[in-house]
């Protein structure tokens, strides 16, 4: 199976330094610092809503600058840099236009990535990389050092920040709902619960399995007793092993001893898929949340430590739906 968001659109180009003909090792290396600078430019263009202003066709930079209250020369140069990497395009007459990639920066398209781009450039995710050496030397995330509290505590206290994160996650979910729900088999299940979800995934899952009813539970204490299956979608990768095992054991207790009950853990696995996006996202976990992306074997060990047995691992495009059943005898406590 292929995640539609990982499939190039017609006319779109995958931009990879290793794929550029004639690029020397030195050029490949220097591509990344340059791309980091351009990523900030793309974030700023997203903040200004430039893509929305180009929805009706190419426009002069001066015209765009007036529409978004920007300096014409500065906007021209930033757009030119983004166009150099295929995000926006410059017409022969000097006007700027959308490319397939820039189309995804529009706020009014179904598969918009604008909120995701905005989050990646947000202080919440950008600033921790400034102190990456702190994490390399201590093994501790930089987020608490910069913000004075953990990532989770910060989102609970700052509703604006939590809203920005929620919008980005919703954007991510909308783009792969059909694909990801296809990894989950609810045959024989009549009631499913998604733990700590936003409801979008659950709604799509129930649409695929109309014989099921479902609910979203905020914590394991509120999981309905008649739940036949529980879904954890990207809830564990933000947690260090010890906390992830604790959450899994809470789920194990909530599911009880009824035969046939299932847990579905939906996560990306390191070393699966090309490019290996989980290995890159793992840096966010390392620096921001203190969690980690894991290999398929590491996920299996973690799930076993939480009191479950993995019985199937349908996967594709770097995603795996670990299909689990409660172990007959929950394991003794481990330290992670």
mmCIF file of C-alpha atoms in Angstrom:
data_model
loop_
_atom_site.group_PDB
_atom_site.id
_atom_site.type_symbol
_atom_site.label_atom_id
_atom_site.label_comp_id
_atom_site.label_asym_id
_atom_site.label_seq_id
_atom_site.Cartn_x
_atom_site.Cartn_y
_atom_site.Cartn_z
ATOM 1 C CA UNK A 1 0.000 0.000 0.000
ATOM 2 C CA UNK A 2 1.158 3.531 -0.687
ATOM 3 C CA UNK A 3 0.433 6.626 1.342
ATOM 4 C CA UNK A 4 -1.012 9.159 -1.148
ATOM 5 C CA UNK A 5 0.947 11.947 0.534
ATOM 6 C CA UNK A 6 4.159 10.058 -0.288
ATOM 7 C CA UNK A 7 3.255 9.825 -3.988
ATOM 8 C CA UNK A 8 4.404 12.679 -6.248
ATOM 9 C CA UNK A 9 1.642 14.559 -8.037
ATOM 10 C CA UNK A 10 1.605 14.672 -11.798
ATOM 11 C CA UNK A 11 4.251 17.149 -12.856
ATOM 12 C CA UNK A 12 5.799 17.293 -9.379
ATOM 13 C CA UNK A 13 9.432 16.481 -8.713
ATOM 14 C CA UNK A 14 10.966 14.823 -5.697
ATOM 15 C CA UNK A 15 13.850 17.038 -4.617
ATOM 16 C CA UNK A 16 16.681 14.975 -3.179
ATOM 17 C CA UNK A 17 20.346 16.037 -3.214
ATOM 18 C CA UNK A 18 21.429 12.485 -3.927
ATOM 19 C CA UNK A 19 19.161 12.389 -6.968
ATOM 20 C CA UNK A 20 20.587 15.479 -8.654
ATOM 21 C CA UNK A 21 22.852 14.499 -11.560
ATOM 22 C CA UNK A 22 26.395 15.781 -11.310
ATOM 23 C CA UNK A 23 26.113 16.930 -7.701
ATOM 24 C CA UNK A 24 29.443 16.481 -5.965
ATOM 25 C CA UNK A 25 29.704 15.231 -2.358
ATOM 26 C CA UNK A 26 30.558 18.770 -1.315
ATOM 27 C CA UNK A 27 27.468 20.144 -2.997
ATOM 28 C CA UNK A 28 25.342 17.404 -1.446
ATOM 29 C CA UNK A 29 26.662 18.332 1.981
ATOM 30 C CA UNK A 30 26.126 22.067 1.550
ATOM 31 C CA UNK A 31 22.607 21.525 0.227
ATOM 32 C CA UNK A 32 21.378 20.898 3.771
ATOM 33 C CA UNK A 33 22.490 24.148 5.438
ATOM 34 C CA UNK A 34 21.154 26.063 2.442
ATOM 35 C CA UNK A 35 17.859 24.149 2.575
ATOM 36 C CA UNK A 36 17.530 24.998 6.266
ATOM 37 C CA UNK A 37 17.674 28.681 5.376
ATOM 38 C CA UNK A 38 15.122 28.239 2.607
ATOM 39 C CA UNK A 39 12.829 26.330 4.982
ATOM 40 C CA UNK A 40 12.556 29.493 7.072
ATOM 41 C CA UNK A 41 11.723 31.435 3.936
ATOM 42 C CA UNK A 42 8.956 28.975 3.055
ATOM 43 C CA UNK A 43 7.596 29.225 6.611
ATOM 44 C CA UNK A 44 7.487 33.026 6.321
ATOM 45 C CA UNK A 45 5.735 32.833 2.942
ATOM 46 C CA UNK A 46 3.197 30.465 4.496
ATOM 47 C CA UNK A 47 2.621 32.880 7.380
ATOM 48 C CA UNK A 48 1.947 35.668 4.886
ATOM 49 C CA UNK A 49 -0.489 33.509 2.944
ATOM 50 C CA UNK A 50 1.303 34.058 -0.363
ATOM 51 C CA UNK A 51 -0.043 30.837 -1.881
ATOM 52 C CA UNK A 52 -3.636 31.945 -1.280
ATOM 53 C CA UNK A 53 -2.919 35.199 -3.095
ATOM 54 C CA UNK A 54 -1.597 33.257 -6.097
ATOM 55 C CA UNK A 55 -4.595 30.922 -6.331
ATOM 56 C CA UNK A 56 -6.024 32.819 -9.322
ATOM 57 C CA UNK A 57 -2.756 32.914 -11.262
ATOM 58 C CA UNK A 58 0.709 34.535 -11.432
ATOM 59 C CA UNK A 59 1.200 37.976 -9.913
ATOM 60 C CA UNK A 60 3.916 40.602 -9.682
ATOM 61 C CA UNK A 61 5.903 40.670 -6.454
ATOM 62 C CA UNK A 62 4.972 44.309 -5.920
ATOM 63 C CA UNK A 63 1.293 43.408 -6.172
ATOM 64 C CA UNK A 64 1.738 40.558 -3.690
ATOM 65 C CA UNK A 65 3.710 42.777 -1.347
ATOM 66 C CA UNK A 66 0.905 45.307 -1.219
ATOM 67 C CA UNK A 67 -1.643 42.543 -0.545
ATOM 68 C CA UNK A 68 0.296 41.114 2.432
ATOM 69 C CA UNK A 69 1.930 44.327 3.738
ATOM 70 C CA UNK A 70 5.489 43.283 2.836
ATOM 71 C CA UNK A 71 8.478 45.073 1.346
ATOM 72 C CA UNK A 72 8.471 44.441 -2.441
ATOM 73 C CA UNK A 73 12.212 43.917 -2.807
ATOM 74 C CA UNK A 74 12.465 41.621 0.227
ATOM 75 C CA UNK A 75 9.470 39.579 -0.917
ATOM 76 C CA UNK A 76 10.931 39.241 -4.411
ATOM 77 C CA UNK A 77 14.194 37.877 -3.048
ATOM 78 C CA UNK A 78 12.523 35.441 -0.651
ATOM 79 C CA UNK A 79 10.189 34.150 -3.360
ATOM 80 C CA UNK A 80 13.134 33.829 -5.731
ATOM 81 C CA UNK A 81 14.968 31.657 -3.212
ATOM 82 C CA UNK A 82 11.890 29.444 -2.726
ATOM 83 C CA UNK A 83 11.497 29.178 -6.501
ATOM 84 C CA UNK A 84 15.095 28.008 -6.803
ATOM 85 C CA UNK A 85 14.074 24.816 -4.995
ATOM 86 C CA UNK A 86 10.780 24.330 -6.801
ATOM 87 C CA UNK A 87 8.491 25.837 -4.175
ATOM 88 C CA UNK A 88 6.800 28.612 -6.193
ATOM 89 C CA UNK A 89 7.942 29.444 -9.703
ATOM 90 C CA UNK A 90 9.079 32.572 -11.475
ATOM 91 C CA UNK A 91 7.616 33.177 -14.902
ATOM 92 C CA UNK A 92 9.725 34.574 -17.784
ATOM 93 C CA UNK A 93 7.991 37.929 -17.314
ATOM 94 C CA UNK A 94 9.092 38.041 -13.663
ATOM 95 C CA UNK A 95 5.745 37.201 -12.082
ATOM 96 C CA UNK A 96 5.525 34.491 -9.438
ATOM 97 C CA UNK A 97 3.241 31.463 -9.644
ATOM 98 C CA UNK A 98 2.282 28.333 -7.767
ATOM 99 C CA UNK A 99 3.947 24.966 -8.315
ATOM 100 C CA UNK A 100 2.427 21.617 -7.231
ATOM 101 C CA UNK A 101 4.338 21.968 -3.953
ATOM 102 C CA UNK A 102 3.227 25.562 -3.394
ATOM 103 C CA UNK A 103 -0.394 24.537 -4.045
ATOM 104 C CA UNK A 104 -0.214 22.637 -0.754
ATOM 105 C CA UNK A 105 0.541 25.917 1.042
ATOM 106 C CA UNK A 106 -2.924 27.195 0.187
ATOM 107 C CA UNK A 107 -5.316 27.227 3.124
ATOM 108 C CA UNK A 108 -8.370 26.347 1.050
ATOM 109 C CA UNK A 109 -7.373 23.021 -0.536
ATOM 110 C CA UNK A 110 -8.419 19.688 0.998
ATOM 111 C CA UNK A 111 -4.875 18.364 1.379
ATOM 112 C CA UNK A 112 -3.289 21.627 2.532
ATOM 113 C CA UNK A 113 0.043 21.321 4.314
ATOM 114 C CA UNK A 114 0.105 24.961 5.439
ATOM 115 C CA UNK A 115 -0.561 24.249 9.104
ATOM 116 C CA UNK A 116 2.157 21.600 9.132
ATOM 117 C CA UNK A 117 4.670 24.000 7.595
ATOM 118 C CA UNK A 118 3.691 26.675 10.120
ATOM 119 C CA UNK A 119 4.244 24.269 13.009
ATOM 120 C CA UNK A 120 7.654 23.205 11.726
ATOM 121 C CA UNK A 121 8.694 26.859 11.720
ATOM 122 C CA UNK A 122 7.023 27.634 15.039
ATOM 123 C CA UNK A 123 9.190 28.440 18.062
ATOM 124 C CA UNK A 124 7.845 25.240 19.613
ATOM 125 C CA UNK A 125 9.699 23.109 17.092
ATOM 126 C CA UNK A 126 12.331 25.448 15.682
ATOM 127 C CA UNK A 127 14.003 26.790 18.828
ATOM 128 C CA UNK A 128 14.928 23.392 20.347
ATOM 129 C CA UNK A 129 17.281 22.762 17.422
ATOM 130 C CA UNK A 130 19.273 25.825 18.452
ATOM 131 C CA UNK A 131 20.468 23.905 21.522
ATOM 132 C CA UNK A 132 20.969 20.514 19.925
ATOM 133 C CA UNK A 133 24.457 20.284 21.445
ATOM 134 C CA UNK A 134 22.858 20.334 24.905
ATOM 135 C CA UNK A 135 20.894 17.213 24.015
ATOM 136 C CA UNK A 136 23.906 15.551 22.421
ATOM 137 C CA UNK A 137 25.908 16.058 25.605
ATOM 138 C CA UNK A 138 23.214 15.279 28.177
ATOM 139 C CA UNK A 139 20.717 13.031 26.399
ATOM 140 C CA UNK A 140 17.937 15.313 27.683
ATOM 141 C CA UNK A 141 15.450 17.222 25.478
ATOM 142 C CA UNK A 142 16.128 20.923 25.028
ATOM 143 C CA UNK A 143 12.473 21.987 25.180
ATOM 144 C CA UNK A 144 12.198 22.110 29.014
ATOM 145 C CA UNK A 145 15.472 24.039 29.174
ATOM 146 C CA UNK A 146 14.136 26.692 26.789
ATOM 147 C CA UNK A 147 10.505 26.887 27.898
ATOM 148 C CA UNK A 148 10.804 26.047 31.595
ATOM 149 C CA UNK A 149 8.454 23.038 31.408
ATOM 150 C CA UNK A 150 7.903 19.888 29.401
ATOM 151 C CA UNK A 151 6.281 19.959 25.979
ATOM 152 C CA UNK A 152 3.107 18.331 27.292
ATOM 153 C CA UNK A 153 2.894 20.739 30.237
ATOM 154 C CA UNK A 154 3.429 23.679 27.903
ATOM 155 C CA UNK A 155 0.572 22.668 25.610
ATOM 156 C CA UNK A 156 -1.756 22.220 28.561
ATOM 157 C CA UNK A 157 -0.915 25.727 29.808
ATOM 158 C CA UNK A 158 -0.779 27.563 26.455
ATOM 159 C CA UNK A 159 -4.046 27.149 24.565
ATOM 160 C CA UNK A 160 -2.774 29.098 21.549
ATOM 161 C CA UNK A 161 0.211 26.756 21.177
ATOM 162 C CA UNK A 162 -2.022 23.732 21.667
ATOM 163 C CA UNK A 163 -4.298 25.042 18.922
ATOM 164 C CA UNK A 164 -1.424 25.404 16.475
ATOM 165 C CA UNK A 165 -0.321 21.850 17.181
ATOM 166 C CA UNK A 166 -3.882 20.522 16.882
ATOM 167 C CA UNK A 167 -4.376 22.194 13.496
ATOM 168 C CA UNK A 168 -1.125 20.747 12.173
ATOM 169 C CA UNK A 169 -2.019 17.267 13.408
ATOM 170 C CA UNK A 170 -5.490 17.507 11.903
ATOM 171 C CA UNK A 171 -3.913 18.467 8.586
ATOM 172 C CA UNK A 172 -1.626 15.445 8.791
ATOM 173 C CA UNK A 173 -4.511 13.117 9.624
ATOM 174 C CA UNK A 174 -6.730 14.352 6.808
ATOM 175 C CA UNK A 175 -4.055 13.530 4.273
ATOM 176 C CA UNK A 176 -3.684 9.859 5.125
ATOM 177 C CA UNK A 177 -6.965 8.763 6.710
ATOM 178 C CA UNK A 178 -8.065 6.448 3.925
ATOM 179 C CA UNK A 179 -4.674 4.804 3.718
ATOM 180 C CA UNK A 180 -4.098 4.367 7.457
ATOM 181 C CA UNK A 181 -7.585 3.098 8.268
ATOM 182 C CA UNK A 182 -6.949 0.398 5.681
ATOM 183 C CA UNK A 183 -4.221 -1.029 7.911
ATOM 184 C CA UNK A 184 -6.715 -1.839 10.692
ATOM 185 C CA UNK A 185 -8.921 -4.937 10.567
ATOM 186 C CA UNK A 186 -11.990 -4.716 12.800
ATOM 187 C CA UNK A 187 -13.510 -8.026 11.770
ATOM 188 C CA UNK A 188 -15.445 -9.374 14.735
ATOM 189 C CA UNK A 189 -15.239 -6.055 16.623
ATOM 190 C CA UNK A 190 -18.421 -4.071 17.311
ATOM 191 C CA UNK A 191 -17.096 -1.202 19.444
ATOM 192 C CA UNK A 192 -13.789 0.647 19.060
ATOM 193 C CA UNK A 193 -12.183 3.384 21.156
ATOM 194 C CA UNK A 194 -9.475 5.812 20.075
ATOM 195 C CA UNK A 195 -7.362 6.998 22.976
ATOM 196 C CA UNK A 196 -6.500 10.714 23.072
ATOM 197 C CA UNK A 197 -7.469 11.261 19.447
ATOM 198 C CA UNK A 198 -9.113 14.238 17.783
ATOM 199 C CA UNK A 199 -11.943 12.137 16.364
ATOM 200 C CA UNK A 200 -10.971 12.467 12.689
ATOM 201 C CA UNK A 201 -9.263 9.105 12.496
ATOM 202 C CA UNK A 202 -12.040 7.381 14.416
ATOM 203 C CA UNK A 203 -14.695 8.861 12.126
ATOM 204 C CA UNK A 204 -12.864 7.588 9.055
ATOM 205 C CA UNK A 205 -12.333 4.188 10.659
ATOM 206 C CA UNK A 206 -16.041 3.853 11.451
ATOM 207 C CA UNK A 207 -16.843 4.862 7.889
ATOM 208 C CA UNK A 208 -14.757 1.927 6.682
ATOM 209 C CA UNK A 209 -16.368 -0.403 9.266
ATOM 210 C CA UNK A 210 -20.029 0.671 9.512
ATOM 211 C CA UNK A 211 -20.889 -2.334 11.702
ATOM 212 C CA UNK A 212 -18.854 -0.705 14.518
ATOM 213 C CA UNK A 213 -19.669 2.067 16.959
ATOM 214 C CA UNK A 214 -16.923 4.090 18.542
ATOM 215 C CA UNK A 215 -15.814 6.793 20.923
ATOM 216 C CA UNK A 216 -12.770 8.874 21.833
ATOM 217 C CA UNK A 217 -11.466 8.436 25.382
ATOM 218 C CA UNK A 218 -9.266 11.050 27.037
ATOM 219 C CA UNK A 219 -7.547 8.503 29.297
ATOM 220 C CA UNK A 220 -7.631 4.800 30.101
ATOM 221 C CA UNK A 221 -10.018 5.396 33.011
ATOM 222 C CA UNK A 222 -12.761 6.506 30.606
ATOM 223 C CA UNK A 223 -12.469 3.626 28.121
ATOM 224 C CA UNK A 224 -15.944 2.008 27.820
ATOM 225 C CA UNK A 225 -16.096 -1.458 29.334
ATOM 226 C CA UNK A 226 -17.587 -2.962 26.187
ATOM 227 C CA UNK A 227 -14.741 -1.770 23.974
ATOM 228 C CA UNK A 228 -13.583 -4.566 21.708
ATOM 229 C CA UNK A 229 -10.615 -2.707 20.245
ATOM 230 C CA UNK A 230 -8.557 0.308 21.251
ATOM 231 C CA UNK A 231 -6.483 2.439 18.890
ATOM 232 C CA UNK A 232 -3.320 4.309 19.852
ATOM 233 C CA UNK A 233 -2.416 6.458 16.850
ATOM 234 C CA UNK A 234 0.982 8.113 17.302
ATOM 235 C CA UNK A 235 0.485 8.397 21.054
ATOM 236 C CA UNK A 236 3.563 6.431 22.082
ATOM 237 C CA UNK A 237 6.314 7.986 19.973
ATOM 238 C CA UNK A 238 6.239 11.171 22.042
ATOM 239 C CA UNK A 239 6.955 9.191 25.221
ATOM 240 C CA UNK A 240 10.184 7.735 26.623
ATOM 241 C CA UNK A 241 10.088 3.976 27.086
ATOM 242 C CA UNK A 242 9.167 4.071 30.758
ATOM 243 C CA UNK A 243 6.131 6.312 30.191
ATOM 244 C CA UNK A 244 5.087 4.417 27.066
ATOM 245 C CA UNK A 245 5.084 1.129 28.971
ATOM 246 C CA UNK A 246 3.046 2.745 31.745
ATOM 247 C CA UNK A 247 0.437 3.893 29.237
ATOM 248 C CA UNK A 248 0.306 0.463 27.603
ATOM 249 C CA UNK A 249 -0.238 -1.210 30.958
ATOM 250 C CA UNK A 250 -3.103 1.160 31.627
ATOM 251 C CA UNK A 251 -4.612 0.143 28.294
ATOM 252 C CA UNK A 252 -4.055 -3.519 29.173
ATOM 253 C CA UNK A 253 -6.010 -3.054 32.378
ATOM 254 C CA UNK A 254 -8.786 -1.120 30.609
ATOM 255 C CA UNK A 255 -9.280 -3.860 27.995
ATOM 256 C CA UNK A 256 -9.679 -6.516 30.673
ATOM 257 C CA UNK A 257 -9.643 -10.269 30.148
ATOM 258 C CA UNK A 258 -12.355 -10.731 27.514
ATOM 259 C CA UNK A 259 -11.043 -12.952 24.690
ATOM 260 C CA UNK A 260 -10.823 -11.388 21.261
ATOM 261 C CA UNK A 261 -10.075 -7.859 22.399
ATOM 262 C CA UNK A 262 -7.459 -6.001 20.398
ATOM 263 C CA UNK A 263 -5.071 -3.078 20.611
ATOM 264 C CA UNK A 264 -3.902 -1.316 17.445
ATOM 265 C CA UNK A 265 -0.711 0.720 17.786
ATOM 266 C CA UNK A 266 -0.276 2.892 14.690
ATOM 267 C CA UNK A 267 3.215 4.357 14.388
ATOM 268 C CA UNK A 268 6.008 4.949 11.914
ATOM 269 C CA UNK A 269 8.909 2.522 12.216
ATOM 270 C CA UNK A 270 12.561 3.479 11.796
ATOM 271 C CA UNK A 271 14.226 1.687 8.911
ATOM 272 C CA UNK A 272 10.951 1.105 7.045
ATOM 273 C CA UNK A 273 10.186 3.116 3.927
ATOM 274 C CA UNK A 274 12.303 5.324 1.710
ATOM 275 C CA UNK A 275 13.093 7.986 2.626
ATOM 276 C CA UNK A 276 13.274 6.899 6.257
ATOM 277 C CA UNK A 277 11.051 9.677 7.597
ATOM 278 C CA UNK A 278 10.823 8.133 11.059
ATOM 279 C CA UNK A 279 14.577 8.564 11.515
ATOM 280 C CA UNK A 280 14.172 12.283 10.790
ATOM 281 C CA UNK A 281 11.056 12.761 12.946
ATOM 282 C CA UNK A 282 12.981 11.040 15.732
ATOM 283 C CA UNK A 283 15.056 14.222 16.097
ATOM 284 C CA UNK A 284 11.891 16.114 17.075
ATOM 285 C CA UNK A 285 11.185 13.462 19.685
ATOM 286 C CA UNK A 286 14.763 13.634 20.952
ATOM 287 C CA UNK A 287 14.870 17.406 21.272
ATOM 288 C CA UNK A 288 11.271 18.321 22.074
ATOM 289 C CA UNK A 289 9.253 15.603 23.796
ATOM 290 C CA UNK A 290 11.880 13.213 25.134
ATOM 291 C CA UNK A 291 10.200 10.371 23.255
ATOM 292 C CA UNK A 292 11.579 8.347 20.384
ATOM 293 C CA UNK A 293 10.748 6.709 17.093
ATOM 294 C CA UNK A 294 11.505 2.997 17.179
ATOM 295 C CA UNK A 295 12.377 0.127 14.869
ATOM 296 C CA UNK A 296 9.820 -2.620 14.298
ATOM 297 C CA UNK A 297 11.641 -4.859 16.788
ATOM 298 C CA UNK A 298 11.827 -2.067 19.373
ATOM 299 C CA UNK A 299 8.100 -1.450 19.004
ATOM 300 C CA UNK A 300 7.476 -5.151 19.521
ATOM 301 C CA UNK A 301 9.592 -5.213 22.697
ATOM 302 C CA UNK A 302 7.841 -2.114 24.049
ATOM 303 C CA UNK A 303 4.385 -3.533 23.367
ATOM 304 C CA UNK A 304 5.325 -6.833 25.017
ATOM 305 C CA UNK A 305 6.583 -4.953 28.078
ATOM 306 C CA UNK A 306 3.178 -3.268 28.246
ATOM 307 C CA UNK A 307 1.333 -6.563 28.528
ATOM 308 C CA UNK A 308 0.456 -7.342 24.908
ATOM 309 C CA UNK A 309 1.423 -9.808 22.227
ATOM 310 C CA UNK A 310 1.854 -8.617 18.641
ATOM 311 C CA UNK A 311 -0.110 -10.880 16.300
ATOM 312 C CA UNK A 312 0.142 -8.958 13.001
ATOM 313 C CA UNK A 313 2.021 -5.984 11.551
ATOM 314 C CA UNK A 314 0.346 -4.715 8.356
ATOM 315 C CA UNK A 315 2.487 -1.882 7.050
ATOM 316 C CA UNK A 316 3.440 0.344 4.151
ATOM 317 C CA UNK A 317 5.085 3.699 3.363
ATOM 318 C CA UNK A 318 6.886 3.620 6.713
ATOM 319 C CA UNK A 319 3.702 3.110 8.759
ATOM 320 C CA UNK A 320 2.899 -0.023 10.762
ATOM 321 C CA UNK A 321 -0.343 -0.996 12.489
ATOM 322 C CA UNK A 322 0.796 -3.294 15.294
ATOM 323 C CA UNK A 323 -2.188 -5.554 15.890
ATOM 324 C CA UNK A 324 -1.988 -6.794 19.470
ATOM 325 C CA UNK A 325 -3.911 -8.975 21.903
ATOM 326 C CA UNK A 326 -3.617 -8.915 25.689
ATOM 327 C CA UNK A 327 -1.028 -11.301 27.039
ATOM 328 C CA UNK A 328 -2.479 -13.997 29.272
ATOM 329 C CA UNK A 329 -0.219 -12.973 32.146
ATOM 330 C CA UNK A 330 0.869 -9.315 32.223
ATOM 331 C CA UNK A 331 4.673 -9.094 32.491
ATOM 332 C CA UNK A 332 6.372 -8.049 35.675
ATOM 333 C CA UNK A 333 7.374 -4.423 35.860
ATOM 334 C CA UNK A 334 10.439 -3.480 33.865
ATOM 335 C CA UNK A 335 12.569 -0.410 33.944
ATOM 336 C CA UNK A 336 13.119 1.189 30.591
#
